[in-house]
mmCIF file of C-alpha atoms in Angstrom:
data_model
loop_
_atom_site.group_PDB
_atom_site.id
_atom_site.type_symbol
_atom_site.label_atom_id
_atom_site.label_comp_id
_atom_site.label_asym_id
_atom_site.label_seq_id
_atom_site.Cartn_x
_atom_site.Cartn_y
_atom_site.Cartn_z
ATOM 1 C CA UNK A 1 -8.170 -11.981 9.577
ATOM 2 C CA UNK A 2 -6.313 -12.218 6.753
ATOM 3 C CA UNK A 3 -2.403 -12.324 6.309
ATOM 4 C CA UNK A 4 -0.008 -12.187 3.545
ATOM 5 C CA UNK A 5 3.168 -13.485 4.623
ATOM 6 C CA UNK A 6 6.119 -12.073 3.297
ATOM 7 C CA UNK A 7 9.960 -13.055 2.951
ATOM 8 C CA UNK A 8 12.988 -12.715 3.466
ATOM 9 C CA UNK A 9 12.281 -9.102 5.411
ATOM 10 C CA UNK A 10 16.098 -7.953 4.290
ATOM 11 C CA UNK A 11 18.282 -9.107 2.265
ATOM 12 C CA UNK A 12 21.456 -7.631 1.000
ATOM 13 C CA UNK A 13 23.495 -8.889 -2.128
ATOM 14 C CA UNK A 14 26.150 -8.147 -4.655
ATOM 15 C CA UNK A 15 25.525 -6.067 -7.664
ATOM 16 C CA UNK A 16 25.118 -9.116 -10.694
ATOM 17 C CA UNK A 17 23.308 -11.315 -8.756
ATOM 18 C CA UNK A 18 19.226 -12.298 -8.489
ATOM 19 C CA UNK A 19 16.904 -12.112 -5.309
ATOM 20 C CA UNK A 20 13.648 -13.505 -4.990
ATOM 21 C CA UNK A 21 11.376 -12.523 -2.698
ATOM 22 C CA UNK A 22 7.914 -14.973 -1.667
ATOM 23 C CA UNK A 23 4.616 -13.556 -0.562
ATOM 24 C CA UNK A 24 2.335 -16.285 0.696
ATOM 25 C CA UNK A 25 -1.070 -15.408 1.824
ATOM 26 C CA UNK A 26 -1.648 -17.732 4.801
ATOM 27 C CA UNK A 27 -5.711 -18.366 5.478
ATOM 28 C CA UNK A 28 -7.086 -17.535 2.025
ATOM 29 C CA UNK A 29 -6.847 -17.889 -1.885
ATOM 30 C CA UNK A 30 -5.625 -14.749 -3.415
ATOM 31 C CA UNK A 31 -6.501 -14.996 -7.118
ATOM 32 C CA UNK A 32 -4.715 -11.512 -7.098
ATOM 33 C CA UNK A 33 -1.661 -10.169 -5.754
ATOM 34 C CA UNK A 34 0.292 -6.847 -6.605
ATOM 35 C CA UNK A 35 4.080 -5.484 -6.129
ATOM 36 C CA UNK A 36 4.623 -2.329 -5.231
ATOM 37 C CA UNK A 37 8.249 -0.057 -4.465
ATOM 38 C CA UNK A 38 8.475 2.029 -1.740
ATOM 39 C CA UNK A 39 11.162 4.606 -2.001
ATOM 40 C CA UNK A 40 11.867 6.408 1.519
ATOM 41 C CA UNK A 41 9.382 8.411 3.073
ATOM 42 C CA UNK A 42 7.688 7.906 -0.305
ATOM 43 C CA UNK A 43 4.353 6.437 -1.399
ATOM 44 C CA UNK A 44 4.019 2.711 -2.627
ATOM 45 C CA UNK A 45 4.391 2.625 -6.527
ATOM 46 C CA UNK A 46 2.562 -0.339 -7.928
ATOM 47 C CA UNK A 47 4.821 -2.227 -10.239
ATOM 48 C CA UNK A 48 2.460 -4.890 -11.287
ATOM 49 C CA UNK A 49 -0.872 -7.349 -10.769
ATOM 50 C CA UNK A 50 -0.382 -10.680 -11.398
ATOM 51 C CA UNK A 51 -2.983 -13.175 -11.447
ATOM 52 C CA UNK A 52 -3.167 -16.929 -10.325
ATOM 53 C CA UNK A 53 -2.360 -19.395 -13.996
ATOM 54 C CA UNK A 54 -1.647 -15.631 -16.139
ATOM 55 C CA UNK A 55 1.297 -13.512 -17.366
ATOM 56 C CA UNK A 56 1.594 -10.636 -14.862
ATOM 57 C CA UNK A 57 0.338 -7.194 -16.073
ATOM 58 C CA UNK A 58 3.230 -4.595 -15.563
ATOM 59 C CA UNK A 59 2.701 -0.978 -15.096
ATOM 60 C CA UNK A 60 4.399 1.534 -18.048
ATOM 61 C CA UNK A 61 8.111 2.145 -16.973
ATOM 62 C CA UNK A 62 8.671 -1.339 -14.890
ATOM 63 C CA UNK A 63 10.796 -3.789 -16.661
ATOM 64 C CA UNK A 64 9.368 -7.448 -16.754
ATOM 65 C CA UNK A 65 12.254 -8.923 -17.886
ATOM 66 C CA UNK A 66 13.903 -7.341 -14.891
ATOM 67 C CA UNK A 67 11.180 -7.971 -12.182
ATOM 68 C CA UNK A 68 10.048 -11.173 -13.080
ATOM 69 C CA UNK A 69 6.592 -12.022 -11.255
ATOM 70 C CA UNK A 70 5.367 -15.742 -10.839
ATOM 71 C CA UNK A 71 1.871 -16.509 -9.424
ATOM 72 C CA UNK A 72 1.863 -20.305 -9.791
ATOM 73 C CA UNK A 73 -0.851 -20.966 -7.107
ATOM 74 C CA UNK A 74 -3.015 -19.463 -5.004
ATOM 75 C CA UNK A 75 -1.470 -18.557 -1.951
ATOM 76 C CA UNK A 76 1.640 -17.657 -3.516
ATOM 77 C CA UNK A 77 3.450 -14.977 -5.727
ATOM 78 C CA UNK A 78 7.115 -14.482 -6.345
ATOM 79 C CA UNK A 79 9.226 -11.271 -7.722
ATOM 80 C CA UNK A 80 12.292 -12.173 -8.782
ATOM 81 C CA UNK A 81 14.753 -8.837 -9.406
ATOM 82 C CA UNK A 82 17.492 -10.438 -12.172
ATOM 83 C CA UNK A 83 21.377 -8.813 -12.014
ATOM 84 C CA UNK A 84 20.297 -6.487 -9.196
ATOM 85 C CA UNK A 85 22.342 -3.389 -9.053
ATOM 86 C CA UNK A 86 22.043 -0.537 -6.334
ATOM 87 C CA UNK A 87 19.313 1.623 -8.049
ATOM 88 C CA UNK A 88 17.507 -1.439 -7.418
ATOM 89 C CA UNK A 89 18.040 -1.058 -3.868
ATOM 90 C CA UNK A 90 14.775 -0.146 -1.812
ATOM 91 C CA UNK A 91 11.446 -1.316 0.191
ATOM 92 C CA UNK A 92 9.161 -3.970 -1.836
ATOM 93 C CA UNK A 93 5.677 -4.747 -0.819
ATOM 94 C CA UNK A 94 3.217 -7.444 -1.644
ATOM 95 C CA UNK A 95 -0.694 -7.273 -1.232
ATOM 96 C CA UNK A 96 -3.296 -9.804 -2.037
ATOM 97 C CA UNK A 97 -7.300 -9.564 -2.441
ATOM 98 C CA UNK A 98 -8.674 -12.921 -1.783
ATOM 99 C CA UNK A 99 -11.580 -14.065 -3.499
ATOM 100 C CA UNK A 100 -14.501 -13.438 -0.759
ATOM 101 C CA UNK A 101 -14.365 -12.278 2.201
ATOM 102 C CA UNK A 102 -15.427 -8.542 2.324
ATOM 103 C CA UNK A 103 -13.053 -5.810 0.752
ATOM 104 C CA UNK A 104 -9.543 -4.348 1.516
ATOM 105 C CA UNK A 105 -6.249 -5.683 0.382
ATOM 106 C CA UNK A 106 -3.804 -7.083 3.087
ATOM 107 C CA UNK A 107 -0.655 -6.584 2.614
ATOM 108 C CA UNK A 108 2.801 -8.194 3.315
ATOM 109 C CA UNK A 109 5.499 -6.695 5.820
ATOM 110 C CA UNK A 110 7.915 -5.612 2.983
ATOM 111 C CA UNK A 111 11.558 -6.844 1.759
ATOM 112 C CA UNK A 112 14.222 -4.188 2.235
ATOM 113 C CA UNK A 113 16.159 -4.825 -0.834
ATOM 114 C CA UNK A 114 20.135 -3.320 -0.444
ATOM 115 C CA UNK A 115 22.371 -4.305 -3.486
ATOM 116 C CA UNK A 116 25.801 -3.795 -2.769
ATOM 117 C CA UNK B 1 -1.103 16.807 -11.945
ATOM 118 C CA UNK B 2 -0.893 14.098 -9.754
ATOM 119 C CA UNK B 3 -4.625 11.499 -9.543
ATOM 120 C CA UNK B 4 -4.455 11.765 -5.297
ATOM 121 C CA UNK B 5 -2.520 14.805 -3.818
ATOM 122 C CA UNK B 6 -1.804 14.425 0.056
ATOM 123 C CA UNK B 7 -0.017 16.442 1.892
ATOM 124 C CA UNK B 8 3.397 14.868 3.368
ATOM 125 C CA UNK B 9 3.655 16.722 6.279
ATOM 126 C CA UNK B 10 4.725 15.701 8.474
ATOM 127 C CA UNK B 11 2.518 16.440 11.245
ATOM 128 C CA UNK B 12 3.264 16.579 14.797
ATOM 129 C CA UNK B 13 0.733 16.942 17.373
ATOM 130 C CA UNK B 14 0.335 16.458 21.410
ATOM 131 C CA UNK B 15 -1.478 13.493 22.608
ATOM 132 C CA UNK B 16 -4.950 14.096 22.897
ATOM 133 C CA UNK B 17 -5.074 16.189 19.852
ATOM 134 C CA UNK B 18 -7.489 15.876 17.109
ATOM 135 C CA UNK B 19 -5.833 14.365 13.861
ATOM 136 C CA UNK B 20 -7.029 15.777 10.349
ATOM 137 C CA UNK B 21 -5.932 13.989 7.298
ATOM 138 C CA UNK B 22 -6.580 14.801 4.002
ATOM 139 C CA UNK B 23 -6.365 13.469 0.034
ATOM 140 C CA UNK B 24 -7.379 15.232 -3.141
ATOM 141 C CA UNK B 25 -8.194 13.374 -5.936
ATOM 142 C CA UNK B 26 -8.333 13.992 -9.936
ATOM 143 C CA UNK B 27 -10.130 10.733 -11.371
ATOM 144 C CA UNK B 28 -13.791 11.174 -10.647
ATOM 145 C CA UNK B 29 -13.837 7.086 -11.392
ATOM 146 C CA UNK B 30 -12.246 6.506 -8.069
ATOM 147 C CA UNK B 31 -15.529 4.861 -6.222
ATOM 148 C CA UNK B 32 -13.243 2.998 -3.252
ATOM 149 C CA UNK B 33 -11.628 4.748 -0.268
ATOM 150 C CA UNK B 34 -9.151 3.490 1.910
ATOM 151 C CA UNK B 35 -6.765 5.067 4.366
ATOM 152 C CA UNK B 36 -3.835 2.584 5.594
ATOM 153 C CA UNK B 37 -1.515 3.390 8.695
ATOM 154 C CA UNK B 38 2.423 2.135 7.873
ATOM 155 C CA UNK B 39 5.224 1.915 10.595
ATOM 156 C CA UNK B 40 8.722 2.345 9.679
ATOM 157 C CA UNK B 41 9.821 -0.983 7.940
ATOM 158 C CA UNK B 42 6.347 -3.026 8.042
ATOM 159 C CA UNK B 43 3.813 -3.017 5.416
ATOM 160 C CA UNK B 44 0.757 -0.646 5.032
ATOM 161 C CA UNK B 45 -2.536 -2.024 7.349
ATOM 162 C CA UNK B 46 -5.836 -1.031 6.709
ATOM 163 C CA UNK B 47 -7.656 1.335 8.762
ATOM 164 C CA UNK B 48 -10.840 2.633 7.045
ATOM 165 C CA UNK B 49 -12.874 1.211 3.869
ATOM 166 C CA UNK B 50 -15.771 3.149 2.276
ATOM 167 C CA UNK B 51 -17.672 3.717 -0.801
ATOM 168 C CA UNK B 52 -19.576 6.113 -0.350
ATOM 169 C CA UNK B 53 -19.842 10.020 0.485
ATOM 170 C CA UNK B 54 -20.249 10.410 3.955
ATOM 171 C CA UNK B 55 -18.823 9.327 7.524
ATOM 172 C CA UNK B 56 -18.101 6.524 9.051
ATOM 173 C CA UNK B 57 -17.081 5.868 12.100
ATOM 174 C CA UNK B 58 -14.445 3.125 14.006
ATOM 175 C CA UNK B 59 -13.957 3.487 17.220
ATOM 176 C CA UNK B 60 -11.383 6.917 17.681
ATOM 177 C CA UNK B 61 -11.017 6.798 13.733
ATOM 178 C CA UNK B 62 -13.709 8.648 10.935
ATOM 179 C CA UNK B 63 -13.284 8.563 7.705
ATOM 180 C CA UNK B 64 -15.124 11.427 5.598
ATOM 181 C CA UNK B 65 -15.487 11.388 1.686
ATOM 182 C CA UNK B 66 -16.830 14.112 -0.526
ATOM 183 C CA UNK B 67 -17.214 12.878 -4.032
ATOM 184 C CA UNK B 68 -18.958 16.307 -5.062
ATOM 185 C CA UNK B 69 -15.629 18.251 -4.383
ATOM 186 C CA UNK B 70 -13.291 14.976 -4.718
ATOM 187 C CA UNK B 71 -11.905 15.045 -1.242
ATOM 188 C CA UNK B 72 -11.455 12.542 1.507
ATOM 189 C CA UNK B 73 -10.215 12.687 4.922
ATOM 190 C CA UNK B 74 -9.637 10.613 8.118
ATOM 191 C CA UNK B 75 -9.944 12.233 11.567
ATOM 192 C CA UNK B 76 -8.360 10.427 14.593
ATOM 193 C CA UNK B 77 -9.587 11.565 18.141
ATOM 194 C CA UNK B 78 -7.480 11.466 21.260
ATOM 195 C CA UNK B 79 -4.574 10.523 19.621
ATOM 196 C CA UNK B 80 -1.862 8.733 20.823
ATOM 197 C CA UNK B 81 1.560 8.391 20.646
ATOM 198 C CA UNK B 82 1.258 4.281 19.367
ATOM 199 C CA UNK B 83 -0.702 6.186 16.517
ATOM 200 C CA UNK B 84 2.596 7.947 15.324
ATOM 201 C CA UNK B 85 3.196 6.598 11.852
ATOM 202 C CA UNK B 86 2.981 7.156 8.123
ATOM 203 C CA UNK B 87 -0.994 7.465 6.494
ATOM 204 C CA UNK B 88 -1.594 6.226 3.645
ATOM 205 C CA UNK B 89 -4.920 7.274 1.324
ATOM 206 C CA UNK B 90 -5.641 5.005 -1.418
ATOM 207 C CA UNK B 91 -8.226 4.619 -3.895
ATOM 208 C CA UNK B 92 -9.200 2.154 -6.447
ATOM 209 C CA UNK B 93 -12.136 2.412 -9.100
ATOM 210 C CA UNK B 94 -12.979 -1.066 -8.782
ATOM 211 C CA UNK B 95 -13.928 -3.305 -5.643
ATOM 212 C CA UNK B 96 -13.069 -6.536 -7.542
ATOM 213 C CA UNK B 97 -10.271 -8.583 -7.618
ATOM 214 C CA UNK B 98 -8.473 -6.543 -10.037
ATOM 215 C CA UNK B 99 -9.104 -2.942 -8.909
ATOM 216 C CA UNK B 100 -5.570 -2.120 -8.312
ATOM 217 C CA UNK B 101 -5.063 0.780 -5.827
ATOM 218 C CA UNK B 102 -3.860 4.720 -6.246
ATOM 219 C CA UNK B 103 -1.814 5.954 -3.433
ATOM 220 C CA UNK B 104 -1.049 9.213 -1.878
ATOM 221 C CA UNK B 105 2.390 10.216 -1.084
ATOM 222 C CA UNK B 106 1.636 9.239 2.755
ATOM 223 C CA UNK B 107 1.358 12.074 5.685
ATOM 224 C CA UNK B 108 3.741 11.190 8.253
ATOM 225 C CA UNK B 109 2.700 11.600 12.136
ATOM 226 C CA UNK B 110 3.698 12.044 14.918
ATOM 227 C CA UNK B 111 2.469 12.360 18.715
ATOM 228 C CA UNK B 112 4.358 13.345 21.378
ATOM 229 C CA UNK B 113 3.063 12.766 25.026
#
């Protein structure tokens, strides 16, 4: 089946400083992939859709300049979070829909963001 | 008001027990169903997929929707404890590419042997 490969699975860094975080999907071509936030024991808020070769389309109250999204190929998208601080701090999730292959969107295993 | 309503829970039930989960939903332009199971710390997997009203039926797991009264819900028979985790309704409009999803807030489980 498919599988969206996510990493780093935690990371923790100083306040100031940038984290990226990959999500790869492994046997297909995901011209789509989306970011969501998981607070705990909370529901996954999409952040945004980004879509292989185009600008990623962010959802109202999620700053781009702060979450910058890159999908530069097909099997990979990347979120970058710029001068992290600890309200930043939480779960992030990937998912991809590739482009045949039946429904349902696979997603990664999550990044547990902590910004110290 | 909220587009999908599901209640949080959580839920705790013995093993063997009949599961009942449920979602509410607002947008009647929802046409896509999903429920997803999450463990602690690992990204949501998908259970059920449907599109329209009706069952259907995977192995211990059925997934009901009523579009009429905008209601969904999965039923898991014989649970067991390995089924303990968070579930996750979801719903999208679209079945392309770019039919983004619409969670619930996630029922969390549990079964105790």
């Amino acid at each position: 089946g498919a599988v969206v490969s996510q990493h780093p699975s935690r990371v923790i860094c100083k306040s100031g400083t940038s984290v990226k975080i990959e999500c790869r999907s492994l046997d297909f071509q995901a011209t789509t992939m989306f970011w969501y936030r998981q607070f705990p024991k909370k529901s996954l808020m999409l952040m945004a859709t980004s879509n292989e070769g185009s600008k990623a389309t962010y959802e109202q109250g999620v700053e781009k300049d702060k979450f910058l999204i890159n999908h530069a190929s097909l099997t990979l998208s990347t979120l970058t979070v710029t001068s992290a601080h600890p309200e930043d701090s939480s779960f992030y999730i990937c998912s991809a829909k590739g482009l045949t292959g039946g429904y349902g969107y696979t997603f990664g295993s999550g990044t547990r963001l902590t910004v110290v | 008001q909220k587009e999908v309503e599901q209640d949080p829970g959580p839920l705790s039930v013995p093993e063997g027990a009949i599961v009942s989960l449920n979602c509410t939903y607002s947008n009647s332009a929802f046409q896509y169903f999903m429920w997803y199971r999450q463990y602690s710390r690992k990204g949501p997997e998908l259970l059920m997929y449907t599109y329209s009203s009706g069952n259907k039926e995977d192995g211990r797991f059925t997934a009901q929707v009523d579009k009429s009264s905008k209601y969904i819900s999965l039923f898991i028979r014989d649970s067991q404890p390995s089924d303990s985790a968070t579930y996750l309704c979801a719903m999208s409009v679209s079945g392309t590419s770019y039919g983004k999803l619409t969670f619930g807030q996630g029922t969390i489980l549990t079964v105790h042997p």
